[in-house]
Short mmCIF file of C-alpha atoms and ligand atoms in Angstrom, two decimals:
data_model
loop_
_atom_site.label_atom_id
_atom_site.label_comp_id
_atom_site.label_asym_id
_atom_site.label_seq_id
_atom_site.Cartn_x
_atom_site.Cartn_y
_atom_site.Cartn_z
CA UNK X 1 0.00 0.00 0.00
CA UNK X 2 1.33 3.34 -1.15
CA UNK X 3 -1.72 5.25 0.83
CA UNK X 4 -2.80 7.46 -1.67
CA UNK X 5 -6.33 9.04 -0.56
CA UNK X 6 -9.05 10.08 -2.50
CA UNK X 7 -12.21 11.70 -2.09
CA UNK X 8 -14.53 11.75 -5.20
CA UNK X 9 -17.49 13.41 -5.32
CA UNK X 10 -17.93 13.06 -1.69
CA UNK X 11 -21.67 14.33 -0.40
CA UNK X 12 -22.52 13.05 3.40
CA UNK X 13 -25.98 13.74 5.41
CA UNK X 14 -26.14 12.53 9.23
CA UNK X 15 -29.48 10.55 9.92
CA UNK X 16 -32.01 13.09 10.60
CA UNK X 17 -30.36 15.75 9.88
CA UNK X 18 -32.08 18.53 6.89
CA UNK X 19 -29.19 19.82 5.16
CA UNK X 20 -25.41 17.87 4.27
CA UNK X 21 -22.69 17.85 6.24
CA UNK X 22 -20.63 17.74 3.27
CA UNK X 23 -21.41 18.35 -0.17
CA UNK X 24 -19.41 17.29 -3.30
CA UNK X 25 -16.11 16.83 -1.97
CA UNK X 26 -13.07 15.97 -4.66
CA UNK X 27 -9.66 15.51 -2.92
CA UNK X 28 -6.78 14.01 -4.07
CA UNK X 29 -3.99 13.22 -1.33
CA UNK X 30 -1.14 11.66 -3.04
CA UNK X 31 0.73 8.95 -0.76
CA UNK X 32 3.34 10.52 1.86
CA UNK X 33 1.85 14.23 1.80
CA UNK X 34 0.16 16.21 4.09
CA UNK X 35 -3.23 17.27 3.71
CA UNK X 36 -4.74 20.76 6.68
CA UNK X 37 -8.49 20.26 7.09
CA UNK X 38 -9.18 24.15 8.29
CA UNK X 39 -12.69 26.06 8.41
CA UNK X 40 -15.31 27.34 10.59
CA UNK X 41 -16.66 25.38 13.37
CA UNK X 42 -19.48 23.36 11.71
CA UNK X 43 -18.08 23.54 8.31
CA UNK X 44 -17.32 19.58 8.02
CA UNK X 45 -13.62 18.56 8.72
CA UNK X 46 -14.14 15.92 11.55
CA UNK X 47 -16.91 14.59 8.83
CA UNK X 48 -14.34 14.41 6.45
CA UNK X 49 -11.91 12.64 8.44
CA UNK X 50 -14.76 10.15 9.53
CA UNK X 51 -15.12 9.35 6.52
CA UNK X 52 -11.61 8.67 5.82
CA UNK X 53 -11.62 6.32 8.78
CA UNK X 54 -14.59 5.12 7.51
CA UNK X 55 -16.78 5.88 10.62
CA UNK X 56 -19.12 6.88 8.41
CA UNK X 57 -20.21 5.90 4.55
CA UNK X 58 -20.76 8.81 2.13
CA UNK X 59 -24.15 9.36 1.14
CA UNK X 60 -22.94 10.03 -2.47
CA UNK X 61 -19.40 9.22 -3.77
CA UNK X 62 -16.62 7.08 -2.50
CA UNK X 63 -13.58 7.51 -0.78
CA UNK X 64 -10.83 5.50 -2.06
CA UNK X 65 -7.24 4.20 -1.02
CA UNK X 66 -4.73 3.28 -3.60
CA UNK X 67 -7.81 3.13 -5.92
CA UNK X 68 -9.72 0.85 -3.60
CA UNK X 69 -12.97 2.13 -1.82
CA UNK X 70 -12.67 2.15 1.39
CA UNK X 71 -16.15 0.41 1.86
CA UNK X 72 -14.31 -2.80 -0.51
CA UNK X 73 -11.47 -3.33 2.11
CA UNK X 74 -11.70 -5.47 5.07
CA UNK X 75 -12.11 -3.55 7.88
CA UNK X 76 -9.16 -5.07 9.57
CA UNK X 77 -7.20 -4.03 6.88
CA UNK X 78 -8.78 -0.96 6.92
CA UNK X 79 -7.47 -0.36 10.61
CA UNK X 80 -4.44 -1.11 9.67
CA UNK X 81 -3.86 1.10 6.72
CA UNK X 82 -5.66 4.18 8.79
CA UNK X 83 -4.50 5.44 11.87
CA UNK X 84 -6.39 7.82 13.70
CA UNK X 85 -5.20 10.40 16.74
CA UNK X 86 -7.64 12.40 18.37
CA UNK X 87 -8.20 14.29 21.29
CA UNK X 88 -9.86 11.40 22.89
CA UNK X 89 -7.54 8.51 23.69
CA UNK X 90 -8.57 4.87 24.57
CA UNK X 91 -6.19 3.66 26.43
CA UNK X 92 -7.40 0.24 27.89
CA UNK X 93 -7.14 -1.06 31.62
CA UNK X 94 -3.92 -2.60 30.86
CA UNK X 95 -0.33 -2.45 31.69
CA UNK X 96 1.64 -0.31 29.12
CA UNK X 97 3.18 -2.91 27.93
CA UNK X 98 -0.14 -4.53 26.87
CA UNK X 99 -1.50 -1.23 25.42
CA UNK X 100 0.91 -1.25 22.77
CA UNK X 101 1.38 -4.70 22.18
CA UNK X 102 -2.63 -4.70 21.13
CA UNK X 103 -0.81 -2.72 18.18
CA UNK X 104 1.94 -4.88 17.67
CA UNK X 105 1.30 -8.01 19.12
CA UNK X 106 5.10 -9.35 18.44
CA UNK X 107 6.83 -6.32 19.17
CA UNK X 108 9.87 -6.71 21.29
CA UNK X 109 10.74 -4.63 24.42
CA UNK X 110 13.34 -2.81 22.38
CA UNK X 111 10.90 -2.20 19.49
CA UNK X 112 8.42 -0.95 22.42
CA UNK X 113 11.03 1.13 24.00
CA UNK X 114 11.53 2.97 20.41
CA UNK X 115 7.88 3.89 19.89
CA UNK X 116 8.09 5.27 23.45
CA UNK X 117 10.94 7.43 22.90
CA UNK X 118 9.75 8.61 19.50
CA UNK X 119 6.54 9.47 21.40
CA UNK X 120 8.52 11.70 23.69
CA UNK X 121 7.54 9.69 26.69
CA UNK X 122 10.13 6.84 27.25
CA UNK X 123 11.76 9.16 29.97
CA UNK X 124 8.51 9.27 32.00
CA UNK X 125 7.98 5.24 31.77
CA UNK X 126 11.55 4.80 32.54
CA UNK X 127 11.42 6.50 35.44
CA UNK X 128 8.29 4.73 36.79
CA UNK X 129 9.17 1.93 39.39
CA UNK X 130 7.31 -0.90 37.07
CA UNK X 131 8.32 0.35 33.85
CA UNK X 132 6.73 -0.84 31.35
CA UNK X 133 4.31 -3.20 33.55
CA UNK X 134 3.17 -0.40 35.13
CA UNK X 135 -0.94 -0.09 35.26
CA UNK X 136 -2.61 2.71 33.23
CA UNK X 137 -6.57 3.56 34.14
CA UNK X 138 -8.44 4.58 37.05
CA UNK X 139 -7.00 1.80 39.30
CA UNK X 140 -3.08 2.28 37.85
CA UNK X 141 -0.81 5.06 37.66
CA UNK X 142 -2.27 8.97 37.35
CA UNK X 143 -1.00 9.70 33.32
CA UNK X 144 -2.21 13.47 32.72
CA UNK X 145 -4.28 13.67 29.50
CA UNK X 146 -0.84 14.81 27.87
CA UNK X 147 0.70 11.95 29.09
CA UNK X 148 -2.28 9.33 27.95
CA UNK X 149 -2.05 11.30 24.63
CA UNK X 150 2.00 10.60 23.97
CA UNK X 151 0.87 7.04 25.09
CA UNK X 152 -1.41 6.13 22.09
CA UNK X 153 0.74 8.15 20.25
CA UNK X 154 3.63 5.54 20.70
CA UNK X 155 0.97 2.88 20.01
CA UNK X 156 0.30 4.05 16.51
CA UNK X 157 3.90 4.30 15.98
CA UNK X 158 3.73 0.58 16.34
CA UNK X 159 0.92 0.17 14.02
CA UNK X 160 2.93 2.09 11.55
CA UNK X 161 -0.43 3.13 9.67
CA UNK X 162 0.48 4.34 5.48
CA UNK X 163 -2.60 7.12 6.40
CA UNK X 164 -3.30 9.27 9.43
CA UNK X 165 -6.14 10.94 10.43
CA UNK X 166 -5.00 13.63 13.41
CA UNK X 167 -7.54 15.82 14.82
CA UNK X 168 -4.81 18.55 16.19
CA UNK X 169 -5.89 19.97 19.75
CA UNK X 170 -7.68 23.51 20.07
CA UNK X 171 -7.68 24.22 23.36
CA UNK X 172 -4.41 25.44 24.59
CA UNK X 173 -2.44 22.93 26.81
CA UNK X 174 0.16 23.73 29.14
CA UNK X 175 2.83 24.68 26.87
CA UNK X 176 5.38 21.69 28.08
CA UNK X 177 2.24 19.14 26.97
CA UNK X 178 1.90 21.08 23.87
CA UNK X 179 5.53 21.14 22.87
CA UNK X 180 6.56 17.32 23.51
CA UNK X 181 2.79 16.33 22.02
CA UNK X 182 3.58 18.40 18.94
CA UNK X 183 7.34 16.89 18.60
CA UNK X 184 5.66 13.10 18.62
CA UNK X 185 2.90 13.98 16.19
CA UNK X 186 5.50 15.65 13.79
CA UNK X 187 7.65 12.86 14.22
CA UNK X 188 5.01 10.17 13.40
CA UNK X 189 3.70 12.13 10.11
CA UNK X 190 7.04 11.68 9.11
CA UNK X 191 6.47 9.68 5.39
CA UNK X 192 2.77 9.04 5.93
CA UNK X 193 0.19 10.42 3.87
CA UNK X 194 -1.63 12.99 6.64
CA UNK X 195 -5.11 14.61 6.72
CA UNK X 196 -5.08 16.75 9.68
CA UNK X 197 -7.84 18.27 11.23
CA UNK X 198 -5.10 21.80 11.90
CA UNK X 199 -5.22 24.52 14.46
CA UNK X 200 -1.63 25.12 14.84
CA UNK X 201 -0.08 27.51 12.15
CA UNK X 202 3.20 25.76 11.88
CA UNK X 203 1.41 22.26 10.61
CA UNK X 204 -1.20 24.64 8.34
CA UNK X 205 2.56 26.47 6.69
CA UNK X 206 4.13 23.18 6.21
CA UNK X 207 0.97 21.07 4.43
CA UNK X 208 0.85 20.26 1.00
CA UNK X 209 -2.25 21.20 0.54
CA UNK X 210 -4.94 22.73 2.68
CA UNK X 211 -8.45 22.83 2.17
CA UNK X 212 -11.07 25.60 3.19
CA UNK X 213 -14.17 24.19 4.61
CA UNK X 214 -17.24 26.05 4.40
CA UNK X 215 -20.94 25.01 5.05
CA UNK X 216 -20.14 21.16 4.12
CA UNK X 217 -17.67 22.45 0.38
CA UNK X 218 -13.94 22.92 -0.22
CA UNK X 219 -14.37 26.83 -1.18
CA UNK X 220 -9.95 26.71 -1.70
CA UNK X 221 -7.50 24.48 -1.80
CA UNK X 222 -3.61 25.31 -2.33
CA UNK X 223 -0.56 25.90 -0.05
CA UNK X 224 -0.21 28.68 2.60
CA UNK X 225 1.33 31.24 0.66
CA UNK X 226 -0.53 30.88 -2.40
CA UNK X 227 -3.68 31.49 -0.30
CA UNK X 228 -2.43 33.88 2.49
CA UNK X 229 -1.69 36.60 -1.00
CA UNK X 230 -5.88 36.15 -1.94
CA UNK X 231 -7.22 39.38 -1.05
CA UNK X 232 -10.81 38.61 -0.45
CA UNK X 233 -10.05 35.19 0.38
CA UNK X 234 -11.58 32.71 3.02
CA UNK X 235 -7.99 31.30 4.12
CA UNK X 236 -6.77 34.90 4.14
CA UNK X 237 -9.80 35.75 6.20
CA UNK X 238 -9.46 32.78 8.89
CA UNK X 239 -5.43 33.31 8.99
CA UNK X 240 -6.17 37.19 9.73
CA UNK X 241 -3.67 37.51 6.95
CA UNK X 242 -5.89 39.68 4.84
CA UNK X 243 -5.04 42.92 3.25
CA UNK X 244 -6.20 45.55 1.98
CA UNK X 245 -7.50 44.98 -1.13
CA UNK X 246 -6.90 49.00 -2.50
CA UNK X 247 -3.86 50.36 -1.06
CA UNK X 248 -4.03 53.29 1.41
N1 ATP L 301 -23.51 13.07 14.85
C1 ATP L 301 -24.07 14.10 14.20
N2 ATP L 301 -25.39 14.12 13.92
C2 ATP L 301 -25.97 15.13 13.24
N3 ATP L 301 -25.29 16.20 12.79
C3 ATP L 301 -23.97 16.25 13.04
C4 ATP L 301 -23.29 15.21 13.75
N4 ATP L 301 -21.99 15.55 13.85
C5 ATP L 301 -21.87 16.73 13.23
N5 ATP L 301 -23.04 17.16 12.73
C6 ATP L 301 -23.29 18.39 11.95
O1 ATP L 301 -22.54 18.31 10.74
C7 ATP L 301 -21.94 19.55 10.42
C8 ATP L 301 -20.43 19.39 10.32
O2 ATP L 301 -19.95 19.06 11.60
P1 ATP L 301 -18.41 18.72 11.87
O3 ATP L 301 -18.33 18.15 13.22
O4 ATP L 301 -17.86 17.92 10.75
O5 ATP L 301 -17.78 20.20 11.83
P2 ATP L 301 -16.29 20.68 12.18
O6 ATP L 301 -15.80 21.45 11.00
O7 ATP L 301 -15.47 19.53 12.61
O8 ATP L 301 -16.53 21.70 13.38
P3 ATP L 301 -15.60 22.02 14.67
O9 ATP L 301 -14.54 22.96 14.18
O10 ATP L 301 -16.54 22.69 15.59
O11 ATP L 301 -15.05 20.74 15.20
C9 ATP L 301 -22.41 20.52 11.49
O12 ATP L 301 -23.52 21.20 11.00
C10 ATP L 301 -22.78 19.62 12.66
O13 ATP L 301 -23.77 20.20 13.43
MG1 MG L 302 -14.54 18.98 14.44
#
């Protein structure tokens, strides 16, 4: 799998609902770039990336990987070609250990060790008295939400996913959190084709391609500086980068 994503024609309407969440959708994602999902709140990008993951089907259109739909794969492949990291972790009532081994069931303690570090939390676990067998959950050891976050980070390091879906965090954390949960996501994107859900200007600057959301449509698509110099333009509006259209 080379993990090349496509969205064709992509229309999607939540049961109940009266209007579409999304409506005609065409993305192309070309394996190993980066894709920033940005727009108004309501506009659609956690819909997109749903349907990505395939948490949803579209109501019209198909999303495809390497060509294949998404709805022709088995969804255990499926899982395994799409990662996702969001906001909301699911870490089990497990040791560590066991956490990630549920992604890599014959990784070895050095291969475990590696995804920890690249996750920017093998310091904290190695400082804990049972290491790696030490309990996560209610009943185990207190992780912050940072922590638990760098945690199933690691794990999808060890599923080593060809796609990721990351829904970036808005609210501001602490800025330790933020800066050693921002150095293991940028460090897992690292060759996988991304679609990120992006608040943070740095991941927005460096994307391949990012896509304005508005009322369910991609109104522009193109890289930072191409749309930052649109007077008039709904990136340039949301980045506050707009000028003037008639000089003073
Ligand atoms: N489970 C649901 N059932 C019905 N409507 C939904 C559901 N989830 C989202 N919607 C609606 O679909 C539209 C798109 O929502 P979505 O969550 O994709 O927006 P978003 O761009 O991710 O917004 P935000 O920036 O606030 O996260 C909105 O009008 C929302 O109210
Ligand atoms: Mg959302």
């Amino acid at each position: 799998m080379r993990g090349e994503v496509r969205v064709a024609g992509v229309s999607f309407r939540y049961a109940g609902a009266d209007r579409e969440a999304l409506s005609g959708v065409d993305l192309v994602v070309p394996a190993g770039t980066s894709l920033a999902l940005v727009g108004p709140t309501g506009s659609g990008k956690s819909t997109l990336a749903a349907l990505v993951a395939r948490l949803y089907d579209p109501t019209a259109g198909r999303v495809t990987i390497d060509g294949v739909d998404v709805r022709d794969l088995d969804p255990e492949v499926l899982a395994a070609i799409v990662g996702v990291v969001s906001q909301e972790t699911y870490l089990v009532h497990a040791s560590i250990r066991d956490n990630l081994l549920l992604a890599a069931p014959s990784a070895t303690d050095t291969g475990l060790w590696r995804a920890l570090e690249s996750a920017q939390i093998a310091e904290l676990v190695a400082s804990l008295p049972d290491g790696l067998d030490t309990m996560v959950g209610s009943r185990g050891h207190r992780f912050s939400g940072g922590e638990q976050q760098r945690l199933a980070v690691a794990r999808t390091v060890l599923r080593d996913p060809r796609v990721l879906v990351l829904d970036e965090a808005t609210s501001a954390l602490d800025n330790t959190t933020e800066r050693e949960l921002q150095a293991a996501l940028d460090e897992l994107v690292q060759g996988r084709t991304t679609i990120t859900i992006a608040h943070r200007l740095s991941t927005i600057k460096d994307s391949d391609q990012i896509a304005v959301l508005d009322h369910g449509r991609v109104v522009e698509l193109g890289r930072h500086t191409d749309l930052a110099a649109r007077p008039g333009g709904a990136y340039a509006a949301l980045a506050g980068a707009a000028r003037p259209a008639v000089a003073p």
